[in-house]
CSV table of C-alpha atoms in Angstrom, one decimal:
chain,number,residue,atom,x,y,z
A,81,UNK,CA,0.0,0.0,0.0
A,82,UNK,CA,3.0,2.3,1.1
A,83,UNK,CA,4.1,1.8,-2.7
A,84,UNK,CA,1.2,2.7,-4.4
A,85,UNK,CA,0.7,5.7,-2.3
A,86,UNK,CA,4.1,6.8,-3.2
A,87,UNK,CA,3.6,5.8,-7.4
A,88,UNK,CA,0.5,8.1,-6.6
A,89,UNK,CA,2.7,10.6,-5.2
A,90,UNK,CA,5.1,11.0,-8.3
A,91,UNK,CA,2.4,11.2,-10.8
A,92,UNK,CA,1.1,14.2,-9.3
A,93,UNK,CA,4.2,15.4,-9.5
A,94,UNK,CA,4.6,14.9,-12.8
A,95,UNK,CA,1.3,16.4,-13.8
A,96,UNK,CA,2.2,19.1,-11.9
A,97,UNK,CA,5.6,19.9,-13.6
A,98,UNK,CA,4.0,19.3,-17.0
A,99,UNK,CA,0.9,21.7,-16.8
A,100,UNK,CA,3.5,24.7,-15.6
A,101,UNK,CA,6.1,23.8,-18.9
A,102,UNK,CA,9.1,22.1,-16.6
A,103,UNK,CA,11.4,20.3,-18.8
A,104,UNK,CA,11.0,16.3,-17.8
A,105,UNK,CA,13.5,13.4,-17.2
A,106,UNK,CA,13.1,9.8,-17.1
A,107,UNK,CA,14.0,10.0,-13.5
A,108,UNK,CA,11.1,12.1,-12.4
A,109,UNK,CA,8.6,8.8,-13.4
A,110,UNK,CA,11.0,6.5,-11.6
A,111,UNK,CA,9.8,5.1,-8.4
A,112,UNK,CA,12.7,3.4,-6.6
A,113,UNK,CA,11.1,3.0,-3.3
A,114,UNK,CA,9.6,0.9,-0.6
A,115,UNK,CA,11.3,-2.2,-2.6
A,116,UNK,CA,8.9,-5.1,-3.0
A,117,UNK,CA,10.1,-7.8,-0.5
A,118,UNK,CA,12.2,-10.6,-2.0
A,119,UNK,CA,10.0,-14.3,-2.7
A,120,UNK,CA,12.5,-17.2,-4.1
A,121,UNK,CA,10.2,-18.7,-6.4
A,122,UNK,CA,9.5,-22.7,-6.4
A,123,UNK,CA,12.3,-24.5,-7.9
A,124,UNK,CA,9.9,-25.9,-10.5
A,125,UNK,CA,6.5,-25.5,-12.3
A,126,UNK,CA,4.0,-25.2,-9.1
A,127,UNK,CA,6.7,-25.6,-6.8
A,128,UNK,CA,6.1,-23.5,-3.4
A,129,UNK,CA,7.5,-19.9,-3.4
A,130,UNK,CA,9.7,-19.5,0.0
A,131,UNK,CA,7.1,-17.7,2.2
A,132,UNK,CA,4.3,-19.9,1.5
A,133,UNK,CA,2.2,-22.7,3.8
A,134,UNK,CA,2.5,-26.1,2.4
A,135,UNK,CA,-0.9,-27.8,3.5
A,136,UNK,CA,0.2,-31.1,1.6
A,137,UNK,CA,3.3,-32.3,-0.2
A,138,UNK,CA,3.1,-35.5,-0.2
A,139,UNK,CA,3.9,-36.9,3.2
A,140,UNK,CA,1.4,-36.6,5.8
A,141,UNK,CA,-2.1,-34.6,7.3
A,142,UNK,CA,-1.1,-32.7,10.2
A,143,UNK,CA,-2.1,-29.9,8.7
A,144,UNK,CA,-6.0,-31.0,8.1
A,145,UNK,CA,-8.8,-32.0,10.0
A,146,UNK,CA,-12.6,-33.3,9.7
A,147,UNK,CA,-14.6,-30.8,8.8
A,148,UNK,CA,-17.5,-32.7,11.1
A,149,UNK,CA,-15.4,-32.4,14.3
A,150,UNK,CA,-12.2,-31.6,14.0
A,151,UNK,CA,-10.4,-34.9,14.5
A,152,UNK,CA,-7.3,-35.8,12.4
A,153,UNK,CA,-8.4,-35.9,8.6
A,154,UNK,CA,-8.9,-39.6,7.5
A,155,UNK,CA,-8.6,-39.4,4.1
A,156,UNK,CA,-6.4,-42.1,2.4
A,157,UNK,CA,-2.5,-41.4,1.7
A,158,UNK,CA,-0.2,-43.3,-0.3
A,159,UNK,CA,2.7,-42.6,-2.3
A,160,UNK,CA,2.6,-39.2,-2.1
A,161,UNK,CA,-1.3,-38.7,-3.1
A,162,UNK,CA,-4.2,-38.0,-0.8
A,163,UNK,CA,-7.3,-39.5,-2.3
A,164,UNK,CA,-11.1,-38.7,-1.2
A,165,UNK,CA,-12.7,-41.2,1.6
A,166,UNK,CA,-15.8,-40.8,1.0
A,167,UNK,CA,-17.0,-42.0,4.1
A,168,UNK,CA,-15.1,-39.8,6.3
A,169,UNK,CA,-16.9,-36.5,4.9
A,170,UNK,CA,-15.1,-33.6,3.8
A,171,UNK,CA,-11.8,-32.2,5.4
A,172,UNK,CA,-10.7,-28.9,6.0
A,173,UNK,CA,-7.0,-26.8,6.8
A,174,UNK,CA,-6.4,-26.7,10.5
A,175,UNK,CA,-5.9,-22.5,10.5
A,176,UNK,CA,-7.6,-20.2,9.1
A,177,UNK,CA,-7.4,-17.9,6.3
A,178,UNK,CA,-8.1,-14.2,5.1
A,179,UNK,CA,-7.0,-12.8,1.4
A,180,UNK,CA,-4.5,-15.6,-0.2
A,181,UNK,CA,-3.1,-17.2,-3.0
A,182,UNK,CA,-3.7,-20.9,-3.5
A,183,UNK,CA,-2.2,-23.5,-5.6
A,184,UNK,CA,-4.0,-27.1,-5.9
A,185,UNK,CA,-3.3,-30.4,-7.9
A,186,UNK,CA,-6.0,-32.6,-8.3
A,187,UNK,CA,-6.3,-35.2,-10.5
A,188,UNK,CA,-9.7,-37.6,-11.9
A,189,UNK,CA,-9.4,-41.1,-12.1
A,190,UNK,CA,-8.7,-42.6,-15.1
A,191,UNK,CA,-11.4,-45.5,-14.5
A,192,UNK,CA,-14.0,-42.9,-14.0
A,193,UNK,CA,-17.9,-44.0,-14.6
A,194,UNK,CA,-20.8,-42.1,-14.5
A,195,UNK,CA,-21.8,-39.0,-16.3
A,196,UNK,CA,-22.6,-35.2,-15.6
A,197,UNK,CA,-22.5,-33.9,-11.9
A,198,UNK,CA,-22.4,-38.0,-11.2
A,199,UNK,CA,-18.6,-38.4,-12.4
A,200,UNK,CA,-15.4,-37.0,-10.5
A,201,UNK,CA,-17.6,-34.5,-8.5
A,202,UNK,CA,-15.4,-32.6,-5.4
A,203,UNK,CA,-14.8,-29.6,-4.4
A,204,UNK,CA,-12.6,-27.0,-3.3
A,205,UNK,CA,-14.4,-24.8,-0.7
A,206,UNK,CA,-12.2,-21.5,-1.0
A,207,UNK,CA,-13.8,-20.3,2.9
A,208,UNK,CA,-15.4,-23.0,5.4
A,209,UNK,CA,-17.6,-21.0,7.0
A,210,UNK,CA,-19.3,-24.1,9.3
A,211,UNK,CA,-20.0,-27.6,8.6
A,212,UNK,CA,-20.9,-29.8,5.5
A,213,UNK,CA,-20.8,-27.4,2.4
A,214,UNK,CA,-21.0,-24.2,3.9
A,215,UNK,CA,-18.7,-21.8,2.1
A,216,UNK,CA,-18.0,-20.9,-1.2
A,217,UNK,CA,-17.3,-23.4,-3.6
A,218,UNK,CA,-15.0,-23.6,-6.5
A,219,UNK,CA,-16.6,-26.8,-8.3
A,220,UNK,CA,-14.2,-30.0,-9.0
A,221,UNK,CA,-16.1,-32.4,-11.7
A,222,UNK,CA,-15.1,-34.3,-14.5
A,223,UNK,CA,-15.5,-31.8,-17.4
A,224,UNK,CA,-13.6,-33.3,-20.0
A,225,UNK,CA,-16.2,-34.3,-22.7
A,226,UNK,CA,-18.6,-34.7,-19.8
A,227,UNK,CA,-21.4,-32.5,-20.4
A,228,UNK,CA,-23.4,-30.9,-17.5
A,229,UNK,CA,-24.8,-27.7,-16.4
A,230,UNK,CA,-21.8,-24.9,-17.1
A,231,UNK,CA,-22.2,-23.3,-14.0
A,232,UNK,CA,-21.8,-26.9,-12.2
A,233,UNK,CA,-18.6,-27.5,-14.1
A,234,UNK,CA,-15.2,-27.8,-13.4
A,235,UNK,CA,-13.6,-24.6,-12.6
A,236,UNK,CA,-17.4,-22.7,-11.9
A,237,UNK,CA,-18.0,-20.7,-8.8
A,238,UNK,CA,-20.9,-22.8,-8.5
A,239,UNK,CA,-24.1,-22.2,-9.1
A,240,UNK,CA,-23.1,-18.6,-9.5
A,241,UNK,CA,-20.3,-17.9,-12.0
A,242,UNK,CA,-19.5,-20.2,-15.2
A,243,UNK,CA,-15.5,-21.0,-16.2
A,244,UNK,CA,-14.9,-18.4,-19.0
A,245,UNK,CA,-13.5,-21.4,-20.7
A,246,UNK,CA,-13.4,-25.5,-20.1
A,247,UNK,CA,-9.4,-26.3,-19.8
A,248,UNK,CA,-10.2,-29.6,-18.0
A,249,UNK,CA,-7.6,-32.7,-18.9
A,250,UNK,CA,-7.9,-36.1,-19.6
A,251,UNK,CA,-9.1,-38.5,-16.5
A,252,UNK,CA,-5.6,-39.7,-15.2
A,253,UNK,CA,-4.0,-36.5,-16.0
A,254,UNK,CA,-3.1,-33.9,-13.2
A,255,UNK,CA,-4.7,-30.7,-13.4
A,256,UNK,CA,-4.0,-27.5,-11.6
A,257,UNK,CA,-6.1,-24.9,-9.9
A,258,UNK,CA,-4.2,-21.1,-8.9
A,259,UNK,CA,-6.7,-19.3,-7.2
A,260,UNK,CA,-6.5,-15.2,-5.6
A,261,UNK,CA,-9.0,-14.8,-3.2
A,262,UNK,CA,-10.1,-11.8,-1.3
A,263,UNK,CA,-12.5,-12.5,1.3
A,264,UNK,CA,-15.9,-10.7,1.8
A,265,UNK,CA,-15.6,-7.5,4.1
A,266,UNK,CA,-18.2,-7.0,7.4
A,267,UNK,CA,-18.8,-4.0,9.7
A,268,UNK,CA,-18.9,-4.2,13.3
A,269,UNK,CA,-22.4,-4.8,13.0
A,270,UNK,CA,-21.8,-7.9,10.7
A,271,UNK,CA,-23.2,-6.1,7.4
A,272,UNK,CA,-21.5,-6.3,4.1
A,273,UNK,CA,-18.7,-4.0,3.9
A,274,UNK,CA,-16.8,-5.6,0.2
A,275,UNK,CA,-18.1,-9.3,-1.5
A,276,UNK,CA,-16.0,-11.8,-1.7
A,277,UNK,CA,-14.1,-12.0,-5.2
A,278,UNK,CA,-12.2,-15.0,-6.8
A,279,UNK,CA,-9.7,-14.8,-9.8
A,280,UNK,CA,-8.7,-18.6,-11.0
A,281,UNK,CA,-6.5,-20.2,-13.9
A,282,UNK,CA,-7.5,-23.6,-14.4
A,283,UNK,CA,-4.3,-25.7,-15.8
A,284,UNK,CA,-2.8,-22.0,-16.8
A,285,UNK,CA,-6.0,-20.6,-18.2
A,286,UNK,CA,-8.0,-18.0,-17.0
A,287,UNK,CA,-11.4,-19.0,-16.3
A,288,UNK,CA,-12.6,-16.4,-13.5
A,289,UNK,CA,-11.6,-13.3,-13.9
A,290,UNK,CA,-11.7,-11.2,-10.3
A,291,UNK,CA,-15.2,-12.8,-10.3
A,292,UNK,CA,-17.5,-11.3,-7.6
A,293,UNK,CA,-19.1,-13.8,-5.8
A,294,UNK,CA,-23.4,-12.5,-4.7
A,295,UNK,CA,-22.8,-14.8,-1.0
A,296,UNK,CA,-22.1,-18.3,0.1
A,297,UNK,CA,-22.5,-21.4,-2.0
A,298,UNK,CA,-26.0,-23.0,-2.1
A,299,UNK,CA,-27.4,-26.0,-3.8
A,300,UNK,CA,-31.0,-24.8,-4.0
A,301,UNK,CA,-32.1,-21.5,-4.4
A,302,UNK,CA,-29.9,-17.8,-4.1
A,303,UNK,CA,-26.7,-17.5,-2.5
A,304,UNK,CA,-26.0,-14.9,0.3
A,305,UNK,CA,-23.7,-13.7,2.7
A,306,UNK,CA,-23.5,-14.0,6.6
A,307,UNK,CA,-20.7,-12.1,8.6
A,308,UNK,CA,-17.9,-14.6,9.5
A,309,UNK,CA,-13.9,-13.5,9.6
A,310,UNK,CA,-11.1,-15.5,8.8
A,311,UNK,CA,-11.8,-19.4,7.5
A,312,UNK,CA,-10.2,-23.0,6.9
A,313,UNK,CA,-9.8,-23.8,3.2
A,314,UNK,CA,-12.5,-27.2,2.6
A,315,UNK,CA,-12.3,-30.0,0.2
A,316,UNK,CA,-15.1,-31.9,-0.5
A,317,UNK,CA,-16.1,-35.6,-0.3
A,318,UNK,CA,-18.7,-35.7,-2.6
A,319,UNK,CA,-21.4,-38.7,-2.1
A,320,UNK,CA,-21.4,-38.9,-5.9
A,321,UNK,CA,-20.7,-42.6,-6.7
A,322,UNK,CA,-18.6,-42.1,-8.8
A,323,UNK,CA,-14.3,-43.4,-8.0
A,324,UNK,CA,-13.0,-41.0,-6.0
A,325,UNK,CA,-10.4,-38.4,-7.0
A,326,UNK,CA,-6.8,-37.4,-5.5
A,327,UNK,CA,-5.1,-34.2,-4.6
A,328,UNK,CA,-1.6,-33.4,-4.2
A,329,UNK,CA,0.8,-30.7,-4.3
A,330,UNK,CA,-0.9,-27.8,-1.9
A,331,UNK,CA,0.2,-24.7,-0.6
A,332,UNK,CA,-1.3,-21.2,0.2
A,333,UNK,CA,0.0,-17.9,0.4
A,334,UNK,CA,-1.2,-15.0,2.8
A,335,UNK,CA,-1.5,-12.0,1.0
A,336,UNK,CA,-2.4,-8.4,2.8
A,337,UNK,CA,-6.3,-7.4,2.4
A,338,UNK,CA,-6.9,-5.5,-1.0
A,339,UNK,CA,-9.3,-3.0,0.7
């Protein structure tokens, strides 16, 4: 914020010196500081940056628990790959979350049967806000030549926003979700300050765009908001009965509130 401010700061100078005639330079548009803060990037393609979270890579849960009552998650893990147990219910990150940046592998089985919301369904609940689905959702489905409603498919807000396009891979084939989210804004009397807002690249493709989001996910009917503050980040167990599907590769990065 300190930065923008002072960008702001030297543009107004600049307007200034250019409405009264002042000769200009290149230094009088250069902004040298605050200096971002150094991030070492991941070593490889979706690698974790050095200041990011890993929830998962690979080797155990201790940083999940049951959505139903907080108990360790008991979702299966085995050679590296944490696949859905349907049984258990859905499982959610052990802290909580405000604005972040969040990088997801998840990947559909290649045996897959079934057809349209029936076939690979999940989901990636970008706020918990209290048990079972509550939240907002970020749909996982098998949309690769799998017809269904579009804004049920992969990579949909669902039920509220549609992917801008369908980049979903192959059953058997890893597919990636980056998501920015800003969480929705409350007063002190718990009414809505700022709506929530997700921009997400699907496998490198855009396919919400700093979407605004109308409230919470629902099933039936139209979505809205209740006050809540910072949340776990959900995954779903989907009773679908369809083969269930497998995550790896998970990390999150706190970023400062946008407003």
């Amino acid at each position: 914020m300190k930065m923008r401010f002072a960008a702001i700061a030297a543009l107004a100078a600049l307007s200034v010196g250019t409405a009264c005639g002042a000769q200009l330079l290149p230094k009088d548009t250069e902004v040298w500081t605050p200096e971002p803060p150094v991030v070492a990037p991941g070593a490889g393609t979706g690698a974790a940056p050095a200041d990011a979270l890993v929830l998962f890579d690979g080797r155990d849960l201790s940083e999940w628990v049951a959505t139903k009552d907080k108990s360790p998650a008991a979702w299966t893990l085995a050679d590296g790959v944490l696949t859905v147990n349907k049984a258990a219910g859905n499982i959610e990150t052990r802290r909580s979350f405000g604005d972040y940046q969040l990088h997801i592998e998840w990947r559909i089985p290649e045996d897959i049967t079934g057809s349209g919301q029936a076939r690979g369904n999940s989901g990636l609940f970008l706020a918990s806000t209290g048990g079972g689905d509550a939240g907002y959702e970020l749909q996982i489905l098998d949309s690769y030549q799998n017809p269904t409603y579009v804004n049920g498919q992969a990579a949909s807000l669902y039920k509220q926003h549609p992917p801008l396009a369908n980049a979903s891979r192959k059953p058997g084939e890893w597919q990636t979700y980056d998501v920015i989210w800003r969480a929705p804004v409350f007063g002190a009397d718990g009414a809505l300050v700022a709506p929530a807002r997700a921009t997400v690249l699907h496998n490198g493709v855009l396919v919400q765009d700093n979407a605004v989001l109308a409230g919470e996910t629902v099933f039936i009917g139209k979505p809205r908001y209740k006050a809540h503050g910072k949340s776990p980040i959900k995954l779903q167990a989907h009773r679908d009965p369809s083969e269930p599907i497998s995550f790896r590769n998970i990390w999150v990065r706190e970023l400062a509130p946008a407003r």
